């Protein structure tokens, strides 16, 4: 019988979109099987639901919630994790860097759509 796939806590936290340091000790210290991981994803325990709701959130989640890139966070000097409350405060305040980075991100997305459509049109013409 094949051995079940196991992942490191760091990998599991990344896939769940949470900070490992904010997870319970038993999650941080033990490798997790694929079956257990799938169960956590399908039926999140209260600690996971709370982390996803209030944070602290890792940088990719912060960037997504703010509508900017991770590079945009770095350019703005934002290198810490943030809670949901911190993110909401920034979205209410809308500092100049956030307006600029959101605009840049919107331009990048629009360009990606344009290129994808162009490639699709070219492929269908062939």
Coordinates of C-alpha atoms in Angstrom, one line a residue:
X1 CA 0.0 0.0 0.0
X2 CA 1.3 3.5 -0.9
X3 CA 2.2 5.8 1.9
X4 CA -0.1 8.8 2.2
X5 CA 1.3 12.2 1.1
X6 CA 2.4 14.4 3.9
X7 CA 3.1 18.2 3.8
X8 CA 5.0 20.5 6.1
X9 CA 3.0 22.9 8.3
X10 CA 4.6 25.8 6.3
X11 CA 3.2 24.4 3.0
X12 CA -0.2 23.7 4.6
X13 CA -0.5 27.2 6.0
X14 CA 0.5 28.8 2.6
X15 CA -2.2 26.7 0.8
X16 CA -4.8 27.7 3.5
X17 CA -3.8 31.4 3.1
X18 CA -2.9 31.8 6.8
X19 CA 0.2 32.8 8.7
X20 CA 1.8 29.8 10.3
X21 CA 2.8 31.7 13.3
X22 CA -0.8 32.6 14.0
X23 CA -2.0 28.9 13.8
X24 CA -2.4 26.7 16.9
X25 CA 0.7 25.0 18.2
X26 CA -0.5 21.5 17.2
X27 CA -0.9 22.7 13.6
X28 CA 2.5 24.4 13.5
X29 CA 4.5 21.5 14.9
X30 CA 3.2 18.4 13.1
X31 CA 3.3 17.5 9.4
X32 CA -0.2 17.1 8.0
X33 CA -1.5 14.3 5.7
X34 CA -3.3 15.1 2.5
X35 CA -6.5 13.6 3.9
X36 CA -6.3 15.7 7.1
X37 CA -5.6 18.8 5.0
X38 CA -8.5 18.1 2.7
X39 CA -10.7 17.7 5.8
X40 CA -9.5 21.1 7.2
X41 CA -10.3 22.8 3.9
X42 CA -13.7 21.2 3.6
X43 CA -14.7 21.8 7.2
X44 CA -12.5 24.6 8.6
X45 CA -12.1 24.4 12.4
X46 CA -13.1 27.5 14.4
X47 CA -9.4 28.7 14.7
X48 CA -9.0 28.6 10.9
X49 CA -12.3 30.4 10.3
X50 CA -11.3 33.0 12.8
X51 CA -7.9 33.5 11.2
X52 CA -9.4 33.9 7.8
X53 CA -12.0 36.4 9.2
X54 CA -9.7 38.6 11.3
X55 CA -6.1 37.8 10.5
X56 CA -3.3 38.4 10.8
X57 CA -3.1 37.8 7.1
X58 CA 0.0 36.9 5.1
X59 CA 1.3 39.3 2.4
X60 CA -0.4 37.6 -0.6
X61 CA -3.8 37.8 1.2
X62 CA -3.2 41.4 2.3
X63 CA -2.3 42.3 -1.3
X64 CA -5.4 40.6 -2.7
X65 CA -7.7 42.3 -0.2
X66 CA -6.2 45.7 -1.0
X67 CA -6.4 45.1 -4.7
X68 CA -2.6 45.5 -5.2
X69 CA 0.4 43.3 -6.0
X70 CA 2.8 42.0 -3.5
X71 CA 5.4 44.2 -5.3
X72 CA 3.1 47.1 -4.7
X73 CA 3.1 46.4 -1.0
X74 CA 6.9 46.3 -1.1
X75 CA 7.2 49.6 -3.0
X76 CA 4.9 51.2 -0.4
X77 CA 7.1 49.9 2.4
X78 CA 4.4 47.6 3.7
X79 CA 6.2 44.5 4.8
X80 CA 4.3 43.4 7.9
X81 CA 1.3 41.3 8.1
X82 CA -2.1 43.0 8.6
X83 CA -5.3 42.2 10.3
X84 CA -8.7 42.6 8.6
X85 CA -9.2 45.7 10.7
X86 CA -5.9 47.2 9.4
X87 CA -6.9 46.4 5.8
X88 CA -10.3 48.0 6.3
X89 CA -8.7 51.1 7.8
X90 CA -6.4 51.5 4.8
X91 CA -9.2 51.0 2.4
X92 CA -11.2 53.8 4.2
X93 CA -8.2 56.1 4.4
X94 CA -7.0 55.4 0.8
X95 CA -3.5 56.8 1.1
X96 CA -1.9 58.0 -2.1
X97 CA 0.4 54.9 -2.5
X98 CA -2.7 52.7 -2.3
X99 CA -4.6 54.7 -5.0
X100 CA -1.5 54.5 -7.2
X101 CA -0.9 50.8 -6.7
X102 CA -4.5 49.9 -7.2
X103 CA -4.4 51.8 -10.5
X104 CA -1.2 50.1 -11.6
X105 CA -2.8 46.7 -10.7
X106 CA -5.9 47.5 -12.7
X107 CA -3.8 48.4 -15.7
X108 CA -1.8 45.2 -15.5
X109 CA -5.1 43.2 -15.3
X110 CA -6.5 45.0 -18.3
X111 CA -3.3 44.4 -20.3
X112 CA -3.4 40.7 -19.4
X113 CA -7.0 40.4 -20.6
X114 CA -6.1 42.2 -23.9
X115 CA -3.1 39.9 -24.5
X116 CA -5.2 36.8 -23.7
X117 CA -8.0 38.0 -26.1
X118 CA -5.4 38.7 -28.8
X119 CA -3.9 35.3 -28.5
X120 CA -7.3 33.6 -28.6
X121 CA -8.2 35.6 -31.7
X122 CA -5.0 34.6 -33.3
X123 CA -5.4 31.0 -32.4
X124 CA -9.0 30.8 -33.8
X125 CA -7.8 32.4 -37.0
X126 CA -5.2 29.7 -37.7

